[in-house]
mmCIF file of C-alpha atoms in Angstrom:
data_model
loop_
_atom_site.group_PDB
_atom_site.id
_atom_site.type_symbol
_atom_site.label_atom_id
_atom_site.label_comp_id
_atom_site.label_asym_id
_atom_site.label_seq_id
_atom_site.Cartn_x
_atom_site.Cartn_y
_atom_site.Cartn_z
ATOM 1 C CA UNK L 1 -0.527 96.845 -45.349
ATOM 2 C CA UNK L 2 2.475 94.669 -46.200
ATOM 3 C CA UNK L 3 2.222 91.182 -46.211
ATOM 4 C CA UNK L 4 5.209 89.220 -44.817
ATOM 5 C CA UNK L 5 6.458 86.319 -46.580
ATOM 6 C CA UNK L 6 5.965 82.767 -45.402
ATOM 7 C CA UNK L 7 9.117 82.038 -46.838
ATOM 8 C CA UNK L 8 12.443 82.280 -43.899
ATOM 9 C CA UNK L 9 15.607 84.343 -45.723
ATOM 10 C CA UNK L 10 18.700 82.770 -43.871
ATOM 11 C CA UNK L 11 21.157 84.937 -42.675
ATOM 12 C CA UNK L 12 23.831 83.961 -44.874
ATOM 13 C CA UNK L 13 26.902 83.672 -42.889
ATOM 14 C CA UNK L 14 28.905 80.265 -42.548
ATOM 15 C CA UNK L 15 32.746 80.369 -39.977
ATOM 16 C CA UNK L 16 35.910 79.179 -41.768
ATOM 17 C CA UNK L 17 36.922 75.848 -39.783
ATOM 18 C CA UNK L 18 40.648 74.117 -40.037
ATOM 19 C CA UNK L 19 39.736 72.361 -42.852
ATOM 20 C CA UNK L 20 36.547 74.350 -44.731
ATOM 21 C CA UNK L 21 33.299 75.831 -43.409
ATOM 22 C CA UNK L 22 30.277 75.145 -41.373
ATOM 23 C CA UNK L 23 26.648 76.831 -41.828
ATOM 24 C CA UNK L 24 24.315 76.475 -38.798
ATOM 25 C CA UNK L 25 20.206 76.644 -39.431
ATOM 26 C CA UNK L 26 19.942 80.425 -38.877
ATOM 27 C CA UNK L 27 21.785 80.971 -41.958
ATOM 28 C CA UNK L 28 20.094 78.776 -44.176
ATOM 29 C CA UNK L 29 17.030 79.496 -46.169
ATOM 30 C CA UNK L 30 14.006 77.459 -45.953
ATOM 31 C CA UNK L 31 10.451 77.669 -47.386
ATOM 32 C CA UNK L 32 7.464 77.939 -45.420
ATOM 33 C CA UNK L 33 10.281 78.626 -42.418
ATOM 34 C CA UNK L 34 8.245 82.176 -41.407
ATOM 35 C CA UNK L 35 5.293 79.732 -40.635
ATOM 36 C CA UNK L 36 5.211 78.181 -36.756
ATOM 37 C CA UNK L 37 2.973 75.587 -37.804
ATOM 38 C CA UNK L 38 5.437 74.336 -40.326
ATOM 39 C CA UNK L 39 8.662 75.149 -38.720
ATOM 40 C CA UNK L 40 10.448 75.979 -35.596
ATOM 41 C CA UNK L 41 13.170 78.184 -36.651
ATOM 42 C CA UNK L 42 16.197 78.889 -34.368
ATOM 43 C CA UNK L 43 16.903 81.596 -31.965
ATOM 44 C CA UNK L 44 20.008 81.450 -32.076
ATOM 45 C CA UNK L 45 23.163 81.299 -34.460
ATOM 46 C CA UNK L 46 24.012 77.900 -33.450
ATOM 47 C CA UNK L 47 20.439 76.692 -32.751
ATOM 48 C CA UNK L 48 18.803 73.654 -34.809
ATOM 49 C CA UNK L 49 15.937 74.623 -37.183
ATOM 50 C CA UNK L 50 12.801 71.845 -36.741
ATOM 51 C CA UNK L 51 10.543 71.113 -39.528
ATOM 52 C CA UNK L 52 6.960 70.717 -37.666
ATOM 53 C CA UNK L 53 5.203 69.254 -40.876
ATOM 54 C CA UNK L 54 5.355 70.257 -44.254
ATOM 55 C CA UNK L 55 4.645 68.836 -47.805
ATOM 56 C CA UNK L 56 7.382 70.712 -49.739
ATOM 57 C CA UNK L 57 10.711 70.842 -47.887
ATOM 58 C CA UNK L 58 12.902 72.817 -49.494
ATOM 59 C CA UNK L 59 16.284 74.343 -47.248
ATOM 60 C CA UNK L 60 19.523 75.940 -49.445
ATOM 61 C CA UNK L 61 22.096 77.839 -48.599
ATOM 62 C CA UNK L 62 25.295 78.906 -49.881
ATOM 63 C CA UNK L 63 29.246 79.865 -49.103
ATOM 64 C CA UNK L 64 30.065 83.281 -51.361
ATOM 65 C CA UNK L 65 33.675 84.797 -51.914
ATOM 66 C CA UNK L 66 35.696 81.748 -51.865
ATOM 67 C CA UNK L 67 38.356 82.547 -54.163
ATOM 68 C CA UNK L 68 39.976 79.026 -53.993
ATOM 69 C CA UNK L 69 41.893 76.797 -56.392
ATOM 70 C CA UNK L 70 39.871 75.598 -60.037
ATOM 71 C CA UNK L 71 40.024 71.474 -59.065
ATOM 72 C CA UNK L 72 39.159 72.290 -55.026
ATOM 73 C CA UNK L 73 36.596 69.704 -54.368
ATOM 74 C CA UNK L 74 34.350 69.859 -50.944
ATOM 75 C CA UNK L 75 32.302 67.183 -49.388
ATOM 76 C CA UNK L 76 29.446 69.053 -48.341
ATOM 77 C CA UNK L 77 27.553 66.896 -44.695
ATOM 78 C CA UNK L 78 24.435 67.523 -43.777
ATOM 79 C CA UNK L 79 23.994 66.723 -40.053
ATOM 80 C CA UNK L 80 20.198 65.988 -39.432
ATOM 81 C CA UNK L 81 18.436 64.106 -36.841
ATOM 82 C CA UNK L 82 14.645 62.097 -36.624
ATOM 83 C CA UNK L 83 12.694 62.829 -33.855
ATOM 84 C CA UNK L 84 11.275 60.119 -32.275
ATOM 85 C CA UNK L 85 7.676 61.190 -33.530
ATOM 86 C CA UNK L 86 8.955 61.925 -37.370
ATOM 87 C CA UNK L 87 6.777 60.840 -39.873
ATOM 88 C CA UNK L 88 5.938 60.899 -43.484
ATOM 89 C CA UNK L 89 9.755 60.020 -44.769
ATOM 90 C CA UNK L 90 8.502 56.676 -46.323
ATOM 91 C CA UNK L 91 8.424 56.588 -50.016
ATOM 92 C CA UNK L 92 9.515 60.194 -49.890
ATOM 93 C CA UNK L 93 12.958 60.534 -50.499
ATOM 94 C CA UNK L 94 15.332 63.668 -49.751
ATOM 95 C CA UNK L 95 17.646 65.252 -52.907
ATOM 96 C CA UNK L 96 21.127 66.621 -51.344
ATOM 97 C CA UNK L 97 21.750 69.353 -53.988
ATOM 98 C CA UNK L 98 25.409 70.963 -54.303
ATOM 99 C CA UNK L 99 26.315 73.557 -57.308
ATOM 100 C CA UNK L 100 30.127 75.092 -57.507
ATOM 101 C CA UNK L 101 29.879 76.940 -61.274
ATOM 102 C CA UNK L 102 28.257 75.151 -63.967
ATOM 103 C CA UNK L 103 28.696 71.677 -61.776
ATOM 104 C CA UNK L 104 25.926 70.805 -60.165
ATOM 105 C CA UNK L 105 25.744 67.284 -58.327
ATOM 106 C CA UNK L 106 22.389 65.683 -56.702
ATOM 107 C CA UNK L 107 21.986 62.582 -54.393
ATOM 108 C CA UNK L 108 19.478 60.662 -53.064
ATOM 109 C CA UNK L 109 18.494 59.760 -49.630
ATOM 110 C CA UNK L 110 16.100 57.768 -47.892
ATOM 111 C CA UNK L 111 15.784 59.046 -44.342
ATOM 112 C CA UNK L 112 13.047 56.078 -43.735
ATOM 113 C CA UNK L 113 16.217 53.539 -43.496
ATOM 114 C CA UNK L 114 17.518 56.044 -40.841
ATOM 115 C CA UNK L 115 17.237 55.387 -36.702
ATOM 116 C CA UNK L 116 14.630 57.432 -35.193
ATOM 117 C CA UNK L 117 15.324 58.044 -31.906
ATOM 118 C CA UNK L 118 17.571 61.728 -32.053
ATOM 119 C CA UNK L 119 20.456 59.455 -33.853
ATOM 120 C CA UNK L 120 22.134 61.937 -35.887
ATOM 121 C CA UNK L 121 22.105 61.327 -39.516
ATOM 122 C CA UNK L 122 24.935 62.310 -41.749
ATOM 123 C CA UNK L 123 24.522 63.078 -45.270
ATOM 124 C CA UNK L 124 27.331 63.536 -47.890
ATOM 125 C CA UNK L 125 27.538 65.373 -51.322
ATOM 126 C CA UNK L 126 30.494 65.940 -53.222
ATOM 127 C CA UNK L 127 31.618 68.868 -55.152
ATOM 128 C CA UNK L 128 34.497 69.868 -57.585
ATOM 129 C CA UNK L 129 34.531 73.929 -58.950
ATOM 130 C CA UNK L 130 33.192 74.153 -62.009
ATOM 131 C CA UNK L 131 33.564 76.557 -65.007
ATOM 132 C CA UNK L 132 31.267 80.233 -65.381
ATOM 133 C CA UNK L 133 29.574 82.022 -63.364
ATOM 134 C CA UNK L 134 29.320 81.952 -59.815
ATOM 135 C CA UNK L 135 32.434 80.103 -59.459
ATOM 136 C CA UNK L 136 33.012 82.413 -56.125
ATOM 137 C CA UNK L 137 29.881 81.025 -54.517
ATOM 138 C CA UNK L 138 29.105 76.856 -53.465
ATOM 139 C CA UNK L 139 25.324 76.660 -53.758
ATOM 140 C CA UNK L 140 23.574 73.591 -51.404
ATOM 141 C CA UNK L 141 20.418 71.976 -50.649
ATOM 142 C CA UNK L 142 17.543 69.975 -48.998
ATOM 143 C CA UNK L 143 14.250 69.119 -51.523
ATOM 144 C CA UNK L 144 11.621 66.683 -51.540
ATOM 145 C CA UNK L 145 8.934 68.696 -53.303
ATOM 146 C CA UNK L 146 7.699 66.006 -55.896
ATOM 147 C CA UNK L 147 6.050 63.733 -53.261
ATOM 148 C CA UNK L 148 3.393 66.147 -52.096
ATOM 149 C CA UNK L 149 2.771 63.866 -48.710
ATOM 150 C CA UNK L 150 3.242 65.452 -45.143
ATOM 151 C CA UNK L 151 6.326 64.966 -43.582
ATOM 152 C CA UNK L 152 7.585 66.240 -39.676
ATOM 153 C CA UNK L 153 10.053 65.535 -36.800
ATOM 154 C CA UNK L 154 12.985 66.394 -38.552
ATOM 155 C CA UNK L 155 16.330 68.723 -36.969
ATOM 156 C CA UNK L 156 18.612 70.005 -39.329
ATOM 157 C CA UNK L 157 21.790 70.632 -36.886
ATOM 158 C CA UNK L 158 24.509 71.941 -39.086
ATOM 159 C CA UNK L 159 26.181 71.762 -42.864
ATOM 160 C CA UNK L 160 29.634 71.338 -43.313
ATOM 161 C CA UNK L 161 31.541 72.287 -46.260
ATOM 162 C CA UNK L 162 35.060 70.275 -46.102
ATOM 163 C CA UNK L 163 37.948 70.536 -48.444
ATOM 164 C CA UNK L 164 39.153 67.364 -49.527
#
């Protein structure tokens, strides 16, 4: 009998905008996604993935065969929002995570300074292409694995990749 993995494998695919790229929930990957009593995953393309509880969140994604200039530079959004009935984001900061190359650029966040309430939050990370391998490919992320406290009520809505 195969076991499935608890772990959801995002589809992968991100639309070209005017001015760079946006990646909705479906194509993202996120552990512990495949489990309903961790996450509500969307339906659709354009739907919002929900994080139920977990203690290790953990969501990446990535934009591949971009074959753009060597000192391109993206800000990278994250468009989240707290449920009213989030909890567990005190003293348990989110890393934003972007990697273009061998540049790789991390940033802090506190989402308990954020509005509850379905306010959308927007998050910002910065990227210039690097040198090496993988220069084709912008790598980005969600984490707060270290705190090992439970943590719910979040909506991840969309990630934009802008060229700036």
């Amino acid at each position: 009998m195969a076991s499935r993995s608890l772990h959801y494998q995002g589809n992968h695919t991100f639309s070209k905008t005017q001015k760079g790229y946006i990646v909705y929930p479906k194509a993202l990957s996120i552990v512990w996604g495949n489990e309903k009593r961790f996450w509500k995953l969307p339906k659709y393309e354009k739907d919002d993935a929900e994080l139920i509880q977990v203690n290790w969140l953990e969501v990446t994604g990535c934009i591949d065969d971009i074959n753009i200039t060597k000192k391109t530079s993206y800000n990278i959004e994250f468009t989240m929002s707290l449920m009213t009935d989030a909890f567990g984001w005190n003293n348990s900061p989110i890393y934003l995570m972007a990697k273009w190359g061998d540049n790789t650029q991390w940033r802090k966040v506190n989402l308990a300074t954020k509005t509850n309430d379905k306010k959308m939050i927007s998050e910002t990370i910065t990227i210039i292409k690097g040198k090496g391998n993988n220069t084709d490919k912008i790598y980005f992320g969600l984490y707060e694995v270290w705190n090992k406290k439970w943590k719910g009520g979040l909506k991840i809505h969309s990630v934009n990749l802008t060229e700036i």
